[in-house]
mmCIF file of C-alpha atoms in Angstrom:
data_model
loop_
_atom_site.group_PDB
_atom_site.id
_atom_site.type_symbol
_atom_site.label_atom_id
_atom_site.label_comp_id
_atom_site.label_asym_id
_atom_site.label_seq_id
_atom_site.Cartn_x
_atom_site.Cartn_y
_atom_site.Cartn_z
ATOM 1 C CA MET A 1 -0.245 0.226 -0.084
ATOM 2 C CA ASP A 2 0.907 3.533 -0.740
ATOM 3 C CA PRO A 3 1.196 6.382 1.526
ATOM 4 C CA LYS A 4 -1.681 7.827 -0.117
ATOM 5 C CA ASN A 5 -4.027 4.725 0.414
ATOM 6 C CA ILE A 6 -2.595 4.333 4.288
ATOM 7 C CA GLU A 7 -3.289 8.021 4.772
ATOM 8 C CA ARG A 8 -6.744 7.935 3.386
ATOM 9 C CA HIS A 9 -7.714 5.059 5.564
ATOM 10 C CA LEU A 10 -6.718 6.866 8.331
ATOM 11 C CA ILE A 11 -8.663 9.821 7.461
ATOM 12 C CA SER A 12 -11.821 7.867 6.716
ATOM 13 C CA GLU A 13 -15.094 7.986 8.525
ATOM 14 C CA LYS A 14 -15.064 5.135 11.090
ATOM 15 C CA ASP A 15 -17.591 2.427 12.400
ATOM 16 C CA TRP A 16 -19.879 4.335 15.127
ATOM 17 C CA SER A 17 -18.337 1.566 17.500
ATOM 18 C CA LEU A 18 -14.672 3.020 16.834
ATOM 19 C CA LYS A 19 -15.454 6.407 18.032
ATOM 20 C CA GLY A 20 -15.714 5.947 21.899
ATOM 21 C CA GLU A 21 -18.223 7.592 23.310
ATOM 22 C CA ILE A 22 -21.202 8.518 21.151
ATOM 23 C CA ARG A 23 -24.893 9.452 21.329
ATOM 24 C CA ALA A 24 -27.770 7.064 19.996
ATOM 25 C CA SER A 25 -28.252 10.045 17.089
ATOM 26 C CA GLY A 26 -24.818 8.967 16.062
ATOM 27 C CA ARG A 27 -25.232 5.561 15.469
ATOM 28 C CA PRO A 28 -28.214 3.046 13.408
ATOM 29 C CA VAL A 29 -31.184 2.340 15.374
ATOM 30 C CA ASN A 30 -31.035 -0.771 17.255
ATOM 31 C CA SER A 31 -27.159 -1.741 16.467
ATOM 32 C CA LEU A 32 -25.650 -1.592 19.935
ATOM 33 C CA LEU A 33 -28.073 -5.074 20.195
ATOM 34 C CA LYS A 34 -25.694 -6.538 17.975
ATOM 35 C CA ALA A 35 -22.310 -5.185 19.484
ATOM 36 C CA ASP A 36 -20.554 -6.928 22.316
ATOM 37 C CA VAL A 37 -20.266 -3.877 24.678
ATOM 38 C CA ASP A 38 -17.973 -4.529 27.799
ATOM 39 C CA PHE A 39 -18.406 -1.820 30.776
ATOM 40 C CA GLU A 40 -17.816 -1.301 33.873
ATOM 41 C CA THR A 41 -20.110 -2.016 37.441
ATOM 42 C CA ARG A 42 -19.817 -0.959 40.963
ATOM 43 C CA LEU A 43 -21.767 -4.289 41.931
ATOM 44 C CA ILE A 44 -19.524 -6.572 43.202
ATOM 45 C CA ASN A 45 -21.427 -10.412 43.482
ATOM 46 C CA ILE A 46 -20.278 -12.632 46.442
ATOM 47 C CA PRO A 47 -20.419 -16.188 45.621
ATOM 48 C CA ILE A 48 -22.126 -18.217 47.915
ATOM 49 C CA THR A 49 -20.192 -20.741 49.603
ATOM 50 C CA LYS A 50 -21.572 -24.281 50.526
ATOM 51 C CA ASP A 51 -21.628 -23.507 54.069
ATOM 52 C CA GLU A 52 -24.495 -21.059 53.079
ATOM 53 C CA ASN A 53 -25.950 -23.308 50.821
ATOM 54 C CA SER A 54 -25.924 -26.290 52.922
ATOM 55 C CA LEU A 55 -27.435 -23.882 55.469
ATOM 56 C CA ILE A 56 -29.723 -22.541 53.415
ATOM 57 C CA PHE A 57 -31.136 -26.057 51.766
ATOM 58 C CA LYS A 58 -31.130 -27.057 55.843
ATOM 59 C CA TYR A 59 -33.506 -24.119 56.306
ATOM 60 C CA ILE A 60 -35.793 -25.397 53.558
ATOM 61 C CA THR A 61 -35.975 -28.891 54.263
ATOM 62 C CA GLN A 62 -36.878 -27.768 57.971
ATOM 63 C CA ARG A 63 -40.062 -25.508 56.908
ATOM 64 C CA TYR A 64 -41.496 -28.255 54.830
ATOM 65 C CA ARG A 65 -41.128 -30.857 57.101
ATOM 66 C CA GLU A 66 -43.062 -28.639 59.614
ATOM 67 C CA LYS A 67 -45.165 -27.213 56.839
ATOM 68 C CA THR A 68 -44.581 -23.531 57.528
ATOM 69 C CA PHE A 69 -44.773 -21.749 54.772
ATOM 70 C CA ASP A 70 -45.370 -18.116 55.330
ATOM 71 C CA ASN A 71 -47.664 -17.944 52.648
ATOM 72 C CA TYR A 72 -48.519 -14.184 52.266
ATOM 73 C CA GLU A 73 -52.275 -13.457 52.058
ATOM 74 C CA PHE A 74 -52.676 -11.058 49.093
ATOM 75 C CA LYS A 75 -55.561 -8.508 49.250
ATOM 76 C CA GLU A 76 -57.316 -7.233 47.339
ATOM 77 C CA LEU A 77 -57.537 -3.924 46.164
ATOM 78 C CA LYS A 78 -60.471 -2.031 45.958
ATOM 79 C CA PRO A 79 -61.166 0.615 43.199
ATOM 80 C CA LYS A 80 -61.497 3.749 44.547
ATOM 81 C CA ILE A 81 -64.613 5.846 44.297
ATOM 82 C CA GLU A 82 -64.099 9.481 43.062
ATOM 83 C CA GLU A 83 -66.026 10.656 46.124
ATOM 84 C CA GLU A 84 -63.080 9.291 48.275
ATOM 85 C CA ALA A 85 -59.965 10.520 45.902
ATOM 86 C CA TYR A 86 -60.455 13.434 47.066
ATOM 87 C CA ASP A 87 -59.237 14.807 50.358
ATOM 88 C CA LEU A 88 -61.374 17.337 51.080
ATOM 89 C CA GLU A 89 -58.881 19.348 54.016
ATOM 90 C CA LEU A 90 -56.679 19.336 50.793
ATOM 91 C CA ILE A 91 -58.746 20.997 48.549
ATOM 92 C CA GLU A 92 -59.342 23.772 51.421
ATOM 93 C CA THR A 93 -55.544 23.991 51.661
ATOM 94 C CA ASN A 94 -55.277 24.589 47.821
ATOM 95 C CA LYS A 95 -58.250 27.578 47.886
ATOM 96 C CA GLU A 96 -55.765 28.886 51.088
ATOM 97 C CA ILE A 97 -52.546 29.103 48.594
ATOM 98 C CA PHE A 98 -54.336 30.054 45.837
ATOM 99 C CA GLU A 99 -56.137 33.508 47.789
ATOM 100 C CA LEU A 100 -52.298 34.062 49.246
ATOM 101 C CA TYR A 101 -51.003 33.623 45.728
ATOM 102 C CA GLU A 102 -53.258 36.410 44.267
ATOM 103 C CA LYS A 103 -52.540 38.688 47.203
ATOM 104 C CA ILE A 104 -49.244 38.451 47.013
ATOM 105 C CA GLU A 105 -49.401 38.801 43.240
ATOM 106 C CA THR A 106 -51.401 42.013 43.556
ATOM 107 C CA SER A 107 -49.226 43.765 45.866
ATOM 108 C CA ILE A 108 -46.286 42.947 43.680
ATOM 109 C CA LYS A 109 -48.261 44.354 40.918
ATOM 110 C CA LYS A 110 -49.151 47.394 42.380
ATOM 111 C CA MET A 111 -45.716 48.339 43.905
ATOM 112 C CA TYR A 112 -44.266 47.918 40.480
ATOM 113 C CA CYS A 113 -46.596 49.399 38.154
ATOM 114 C CA GLY A 114 -48.454 51.625 40.444
ATOM 115 C CA SER A 115 -51.955 50.273 39.443
#
């Protein structure tokens, strides 16, 4: 290869995966799904030791023998009625806040506009 071809190759537009940090707009749609991405995480997976594993197994077998499964009883969700959905106290405080805001706004207008 001659130097001009090498230079042309080095200056040419690179594939998005060779550009370093790139935004989603700088790469084709779903192209990241096909790429083998290497990244660092701060999460450290601590392996379970044989002792811990045997302890868990003993606990499970003991619970099975005793027939104590600690089944959680799911509560049925009741749909809210519109009247129950609004808290009247909250509505009253919102009115008070709105009235206070209007008073402040009118006093500021009087100070700066003189009307």
